Short mmCIF file of C-alpha atoms in Angstrom, two decimals:
data_model
loop_
_atom_site.label_atom_id
_atom_site.label_comp_id
_atom_site.label_asym_id
_atom_site.label_seq_id
_atom_site.Cartn_x
_atom_site.Cartn_y
_atom_site.Cartn_z
CA MET A 36 0.00 0.00 0.00
CA LEU A 37 2.85 2.31 0.68
CA LYS A 38 4.11 1.72 -2.81
CA HIS A 39 0.67 2.37 -4.24
CA GLY A 40 0.19 5.63 -2.25
CA ALA A 41 3.58 7.18 -2.92
CA PRO A 42 3.03 7.92 -6.64
CA HIS A 43 -0.36 9.46 -5.76
CA LEU A 44 1.24 11.87 -3.26
CA LYS A 45 3.97 12.84 -5.65
CA ARG A 46 1.47 13.48 -8.41
CA ARG A 47 -0.59 15.71 -6.11
CA ASP A 48 2.52 17.62 -5.03
CA PHE A 49 3.48 18.02 -8.67
CA ILE A 50 0.06 19.42 -9.56
CA THR A 51 0.28 21.88 -6.62
CA LEU A 52 3.76 22.92 -7.70
CA LEU A 53 2.62 23.32 -11.27
CA GLY A 54 -0.30 25.49 -10.15
CA GLY A 55 2.05 27.70 -8.15
CA ALA A 56 4.42 28.04 -11.08
CA ALA A 57 1.53 29.07 -13.30
CA ALA A 58 0.68 31.84 -10.84
CA TRP A 59 4.16 33.38 -10.92
CA PRO A 60 3.69 35.21 -14.26
CA LEU A 61 0.31 36.48 -13.01
CA LEU A 62 1.92 37.90 -9.88
CA ALA A 63 4.71 39.46 -11.93
CA ARG A 64 2.19 41.08 -14.28
CA ALA A 65 0.21 42.38 -11.30
CA GLN A 66 3.35 44.01 -9.93
CA GLN A 67 4.13 45.52 -13.32
CA GLN A 68 0.65 46.99 -13.52
CA LEU A 69 1.13 49.32 -10.55
CA PRO A 70 0.29 52.89 -11.57
CA VAL A 71 3.50 54.78 -12.38
CA ILE A 72 4.14 58.39 -11.40
CA GLY A 73 6.79 60.31 -13.30
CA ILE A 74 8.63 63.00 -11.34
CA LEU A 75 10.34 65.60 -13.52
CA SER A 76 12.76 67.99 -11.80
CA SER A 77 14.93 70.79 -13.13
CA ARG A 78 17.25 70.26 -10.17
CA SER A 79 19.27 67.35 -8.72
CA ARG A 80 18.41 64.28 -6.66
CA ALA A 81 20.42 65.58 -3.69
CA THR A 82 18.65 68.95 -3.61
CA ASP A 83 15.20 67.41 -3.95
CA ALA A 84 15.65 64.63 -1.38
CA LEU A 85 13.86 66.32 1.52
CA LEU A 86 11.02 67.69 -0.60
CA LEU A 87 10.49 64.30 -2.24
CA SER A 88 9.77 62.89 1.21
CA VAL A 89 7.05 65.54 1.58
CA ILE A 90 5.52 64.46 -1.75
CA ARG A 91 5.57 60.83 -0.62
CA GLN A 92 3.83 61.81 2.61
CA GLY A 93 1.09 63.50 0.60
CA LEU A 94 0.73 60.31 -1.44
CA ASN A 95 0.60 58.23 1.74
CA ASP A 96 -2.18 60.44 3.06
CA THR A 97 -4.29 59.43 0.05
CA GLY A 98 -3.47 55.73 0.41
CA PHE A 99 -0.54 55.34 -1.98
CA VAL A 100 2.84 54.00 -0.89
CA GLU A 101 5.81 53.83 -3.25
CA GLY A 102 6.75 50.23 -4.01
CA ARG A 103 3.52 48.84 -2.57
CA ASN A 104 0.68 50.13 -4.73
CA VAL A 105 2.40 52.80 -6.83
CA SER A 106 5.72 53.09 -8.64
CA ILE A 107 7.73 56.26 -9.25
CA GLU A 108 10.09 57.09 -12.12
CA TYR A 109 12.50 59.98 -11.45
CA ARG A 110 14.07 62.32 -14.00
CA TRP A 111 16.55 65.07 -13.01
CA ALA A 112 17.84 67.77 -15.36
CA GLU A 113 20.67 68.69 -12.95
CA GLY A 114 20.18 72.41 -13.61
CA LYS A 115 20.45 71.98 -17.39
CA TYR A 116 17.05 73.29 -18.42
CA GLU A 117 17.59 72.32 -22.05
CA ARG A 118 17.34 68.64 -21.01
CA LEU A 119 13.81 68.96 -19.65
CA ALA A 120 12.01 68.57 -22.99
CA ALA A 121 13.64 65.19 -23.67
CA LEU A 122 13.10 64.00 -20.10
CA ALA A 123 9.42 64.96 -20.24
CA ALA A 124 9.02 63.20 -23.60
CA ASP A 125 10.61 60.08 -22.12
CA LEU A 126 8.05 59.98 -19.29
CA VAL A 127 5.22 60.44 -21.78
CA GLY A 128 6.62 57.61 -23.88
CA ARG A 129 6.62 55.35 -20.83
CA LYS A 130 2.90 56.09 -20.43
CA VAL A 131 3.09 57.13 -16.79
CA ALA A 132 -0.24 57.76 -15.08
CA VAL A 133 0.69 61.24 -13.78
CA ILE A 134 3.64 63.58 -14.30
CA VAL A 135 4.69 65.59 -11.24
CA THR A 136 6.96 68.55 -11.94
CA ILE A 137 9.24 70.19 -9.40
CA GLY A 138 11.87 72.85 -9.74
CA GLY A 139 9.85 75.74 -11.07
CA ASP A 140 8.06 76.86 -14.18
CA VAL A 141 10.69 75.43 -16.54
CA ALA A 142 9.76 71.87 -15.56
CA ALA A 143 6.02 72.55 -15.69
CA ARG A 144 6.30 74.10 -19.15
CA ALA A 145 8.31 71.14 -20.43
CA ALA A 146 5.62 68.73 -19.25
CA LYS A 147 2.83 70.85 -20.72
CA ALA A 148 4.62 70.93 -24.07
CA ALA A 149 5.12 67.15 -23.99
CA THR A 150 1.49 66.13 -23.42
CA SER A 151 -2.03 67.51 -23.59
CA THR A 152 -3.64 64.33 -22.25
CA LEU A 153 -1.59 62.90 -19.36
CA PRO A 154 -2.34 64.58 -16.00
CA VAL A 155 0.38 67.00 -14.88
CA VAL A 156 0.67 68.21 -11.27
CA PHE A 157 3.10 71.10 -10.78
CA THR A 158 4.51 73.46 -8.21
CA VAL A 159 5.68 76.78 -9.63
CA ALA A 160 7.01 80.10 -8.41
CA THR A 161 4.85 82.33 -10.59
CA ASP A 162 1.18 83.07 -11.04
CA PRO A 163 0.28 80.11 -13.32
CA VAL A 164 -2.51 82.09 -15.00
CA ARG A 165 -0.25 85.04 -15.73
CA SER A 166 2.41 82.70 -17.12
CA GLY A 167 -0.09 80.82 -19.30
CA LEU A 168 0.11 77.39 -17.65
CA VAL A 169 -3.61 77.28 -16.78
CA SER A 170 -6.66 79.37 -17.64
CA SER A 171 -8.03 79.76 -14.11
CA LEU A 172 -6.90 79.29 -10.51
CA HIS A 173 -10.26 77.92 -9.38
CA ARG A 174 -10.87 75.59 -12.35
CA PRO A 175 -7.59 75.13 -14.24
CA GLY A 176 -9.20 73.07 -17.01
CA GLY A 177 -7.13 70.87 -19.32
CA ASN A 178 -4.63 68.40 -17.91
CA LEU A 179 -2.68 70.58 -15.45
CA THR A 180 -3.12 71.55 -11.81
CA GLY A 181 -0.95 72.00 -8.74
CA SER A 182 0.30 74.74 -6.44
CA SER A 183 1.96 78.12 -6.76
CA GLY A 184 4.23 79.85 -4.28
CA PHE A 185 3.78 83.22 -6.02
CA GLN A 186 7.50 83.73 -5.33
CA VAL A 187 8.26 85.87 -8.39
CA GLU A 188 5.54 88.30 -7.33
CA LEU A 189 7.42 88.77 -4.02
CA GLU A 190 10.45 90.47 -5.58
CA ALA A 191 9.08 93.90 -4.56
CA LYS A 192 8.64 92.71 -0.97
CA ARG A 193 12.21 91.39 -0.88
CA LEU A 194 13.65 94.68 -2.13
CA GLY A 195 11.72 96.47 0.60
CA LEU A 196 13.25 94.13 3.18
CA VAL A 197 16.74 94.82 1.81
CA ARG A 198 16.11 98.56 2.19
CA GLU A 199 14.99 98.01 5.82
CA LEU A 200 18.08 95.95 6.51
CA ARG A 201 20.43 98.41 4.81
CA PRO A 202 18.74 101.83 4.73
CA ASP A 203 22.10 103.36 3.78
CA ALA A 204 22.44 101.17 0.67
CA THR A 205 22.62 103.14 -2.56
CA THR A 206 23.09 100.21 -4.95
CA ILE A 207 21.40 96.84 -4.55
CA GLY A 208 22.65 93.91 -6.60
CA ILE A 209 20.13 91.52 -8.13
CA LEU A 210 21.21 88.02 -9.14
CA VAL A 211 18.99 86.54 -11.87
CA ASN A 212 19.11 83.52 -14.15
CA PRO A 213 18.58 84.58 -17.80
CA ASN A 214 17.49 81.03 -18.70
CA VAL A 215 14.16 81.11 -16.84
CA THR A 216 11.04 81.55 -18.95
CA TYR A 217 9.72 84.40 -16.81
CA ILE A 218 12.91 86.50 -16.89
CA GLU A 219 11.33 89.56 -18.55
CA THR A 220 8.41 89.61 -16.12
CA GLN A 221 10.85 89.17 -13.25
CA LEU A 222 13.10 92.01 -14.40
CA ASN A 223 10.18 94.36 -15.03
CA ASP A 224 8.86 93.74 -11.50
CA ILE A 225 12.32 94.27 -10.00
CA ARG A 226 12.97 97.51 -11.88
CA SER A 227 9.55 98.86 -10.97
CA SER A 228 10.09 97.98 -7.31
CA ALA A 229 13.55 99.57 -7.23
CA ALA A 230 12.13 102.79 -8.67
CA SER A 231 9.37 102.87 -6.05
CA ILE A 232 11.88 102.70 -3.16
CA GLY A 233 14.36 105.06 -4.81
CA ARG A 234 17.30 102.70 -5.08
CA GLU A 235 19.74 101.92 -7.88
CA ILE A 236 19.99 98.27 -8.85
CA ALA A 237 22.81 96.35 -10.47
CA ILE A 238 21.49 93.30 -12.31
CA VAL A 239 23.95 90.45 -12.76
CA LYS A 240 23.07 87.26 -14.61
CA ALA A 241 24.17 83.67 -14.02
CA GLY A 242 22.98 80.40 -15.50
CA THR A 243 26.03 78.22 -14.80
CA ILE A 244 28.34 77.54 -11.85
CA ALA A 245 31.13 79.61 -13.42
CA GLU A 246 28.76 82.49 -14.07
CA ILE A 247 27.74 82.56 -10.40
CA ASP A 248 31.40 83.08 -9.45
CA ALA A 249 31.74 85.78 -12.11
CA ALA A 250 28.55 87.51 -10.95
CA PHE A 251 29.96 88.09 -7.45
CA ALA A 252 33.16 89.50 -8.92
CA ILE A 253 31.05 91.94 -10.95
CA LEU A 254 29.04 92.92 -7.88
CA ARG A 255 32.26 93.72 -6.07
CA GLN A 256 33.39 95.92 -8.95
CA MET A 257 30.02 97.69 -8.90
CA ARG A 258 30.36 98.16 -5.12
CA ALA A 259 26.90 96.80 -4.44
CA ASP A 260 25.86 97.44 -0.84
CA ALA A 261 23.51 94.47 -0.66
CA LEU A 262 22.18 91.62 -2.78
CA SER A 263 18.80 90.10 -3.52
CA VAL A 264 18.91 86.62 -5.08
CA ALA A 265 15.94 86.32 -7.43
CA ILE A 266 13.82 83.17 -7.42
CA ASP A 267 15.26 80.36 -9.53
CA PRO A 268 15.53 76.57 -9.06
CA PHE A 269 19.13 76.59 -10.36
CA PHE A 270 20.14 79.00 -7.60
CA PHE A 271 18.44 76.77 -5.03
CA ASP A 272 20.39 73.80 -6.40
CA HIS A 273 23.60 75.78 -5.77
CA ALA A 274 22.63 77.45 -2.50
CA PRO A 275 25.89 76.53 -0.67
CA GLN A 276 28.02 78.11 -3.42
CA ILE A 277 26.01 81.34 -3.36
CA VAL A 278 25.98 81.62 0.45
CA VAL A 279 29.74 81.04 0.65
CA LEU A 280 30.42 83.67 -2.03
CA ALA A 281 28.19 86.20 -0.26
CA ALA A 282 30.16 85.64 2.95
CA ARG A 283 33.51 85.80 1.14
CA HIS A 284 32.63 89.11 -0.50
CA ALA A 285 30.92 90.40 2.69
CA VAL A 286 27.69 91.13 0.80
CA PRO A 287 24.49 91.18 2.91
CA ALA A 288 22.13 88.98 0.90
CA LEU A 289 18.43 88.20 0.92
CA TYR A 290 17.19 84.87 -0.44
CA PHE A 291 13.86 83.34 -1.48
CA ARG A 292 13.93 80.11 0.55
CA ARG A 293 14.50 79.33 4.21
CA GLU A 294 17.15 76.75 3.32
CA PHE A 295 19.60 79.54 2.35
CA ALA A 296 19.37 81.13 5.82
CA ALA A 297 19.62 77.71 7.47
CA ILE A 298 23.07 77.12 5.91
CA GLY A 299 24.42 80.58 6.71
CA GLY A 300 22.62 83.03 4.44
CA LEU A 301 21.71 86.33 6.08
CA MET A 302 17.97 86.51 5.49
CA SER A 303 15.19 84.84 3.49
CA TYR A 304 11.60 85.61 2.66
CA GLY A 305 9.21 83.34 0.78
CA SER A 306 6.33 80.92 0.92
CA ASN A 307 6.49 77.64 2.81
CA ALA A 308 7.89 75.02 0.43
CA GLU A 309 6.66 71.96 2.33
CA GLU A 310 3.10 73.25 2.11
CA SER A 311 3.31 73.41 -1.70
CA TYR A 312 5.04 70.04 -2.09
CA ARG A 313 2.56 68.18 0.06
CA VAL A 314 -0.14 69.35 -2.36
CA LEU A 315 1.72 67.52 -5.16
CA GLY A 316 1.39 64.19 -3.36
CA VAL A 317 -2.23 64.71 -2.33
CA TYR A 318 -3.36 65.87 -5.77
CA THR A 319 -1.50 63.02 -7.47
CA GLY A 320 -3.26 60.51 -5.21
CA ARG A 321 -6.63 62.06 -5.94
CA ILE A 322 -5.99 61.90 -9.68
CA LEU A 323 -4.96 58.24 -9.42
CA LYS A 324 -8.33 57.63 -7.74
CA GLY A 325 -10.17 59.14 -10.69
CA GLU A 326 -10.42 62.91 -10.21
CA LYS A 327 -9.61 65.18 -13.15
CA PRO A 328 -6.72 67.65 -12.83
CA GLY A 329 -8.75 70.40 -14.50
CA ASP A 330 -11.28 70.21 -11.67
CA LEU A 331 -8.71 70.60 -8.88
CA PRO A 332 -8.09 74.28 -7.98
CA ILE A 333 -4.56 75.67 -7.89
CA GLN A 334 -3.46 75.76 -4.26
CA LEU A 335 -1.96 79.06 -3.08
CA PRO A 336 0.39 79.67 -0.14
CA THR A 337 -1.15 80.41 3.23
CA LYS A 338 2.13 81.24 4.95
CA PHE A 339 5.11 83.43 4.08
CA GLU A 340 8.22 83.14 6.22
CA LEU A 341 10.83 85.74 7.15
CA VAL A 342 13.97 84.06 8.49
CA ILE A 343 16.98 85.98 9.84
CA ASN A 344 20.37 84.48 10.65
CA LEU A 345 21.78 86.62 13.49
CA SER A 346 25.11 84.78 13.47
CA THR A 347 25.66 85.84 9.87
CA ALA A 348 24.55 89.39 10.65
CA ARG A 349 27.16 89.62 13.41
CA ALA A 350 29.85 88.23 11.12
CA LEU A 351 29.00 90.97 8.61
CA GLY A 352 28.99 93.63 11.33
CA LEU A 353 25.29 94.39 10.79
CA ASP A 354 22.77 95.50 13.38
CA VAL A 355 19.44 94.03 12.30
CA PRO A 356 16.67 96.58 12.97
CA ALA A 357 14.37 95.65 15.85
CA THR A 358 11.37 96.08 13.56
CA LEU A 359 12.67 93.30 11.30
CA LEU A 360 13.46 90.99 14.21
CA ALA A 361 9.98 91.50 15.61
CA ARG A 362 8.41 90.40 12.32
CA ALA A 363 10.69 87.40 11.79
CA ASP A 364 9.07 83.97 11.84
CA GLU A 365 12.40 82.43 12.78
CA VAL A 366 15.66 83.86 14.11
CA ILE A 367 18.73 81.66 13.80
CA GLU A 368 21.28 82.37 16.53
#
């Protein structure tokens, strides 16, 4: 009987094994069918690391976890804006479910140019209606939505803060990137603001690492009394270089993101970045669940932060006015 039963058990085990083997391709296909998010950035992986965690948290809040029920493809332009068009086209060719753009208007515009059908969720520094990305803040329409920090529109506010910090300044340097799509709007706003506060400005342009070094040498020749660094994702990618140069040339500088002040920059004023980036994750999750991007209103900042680094002020021999300190959201000792 043992001899009779043994083949029966082996045959049953073989059938079970065969059934399991047949299921393997099905499991593999199920894993491959996870919705794919494409993240397109004008900056680098290292710079975006912290903000990517905020995006993932927004996704988690809507029930999506990377590697479990959603996959993410990353594309970084490393500050070379001319690469964005090809990177966006690559994500479209891979038929991702949603494209998320970070690193300013340049990335959002590249995605918009690459597809009119795939959902695109962006975070930008400008007014997206004014820049032509969407037709309305409340109902964007089309395939784009996201958040705006309205950072470019804050250039006038930043110049006013520079004047408060250095009321004796006669010439204020402005560092801009000529490669951004909104450069003319940015420059017009800056010139208008400088005229309203009665200050001369010295505009210097930089779109590469070498040009940033050269810009500070030019500012020194122009004897600029202070500096305002205009909003640009490339400058954020190279924040340490800019902060070190400002210290080396003893130029009091105002920046557009808190991160500059955190690493030694004198002062920053801008919207809260984490607030905008969380929207990217939440909106992407909602779109994956079936909502249309054109029906999701553009989210605007609810908080603007003034950060002052007192240690840097002391190193520069500056007395920060008490009125500025009283308004600061954060003072770094």
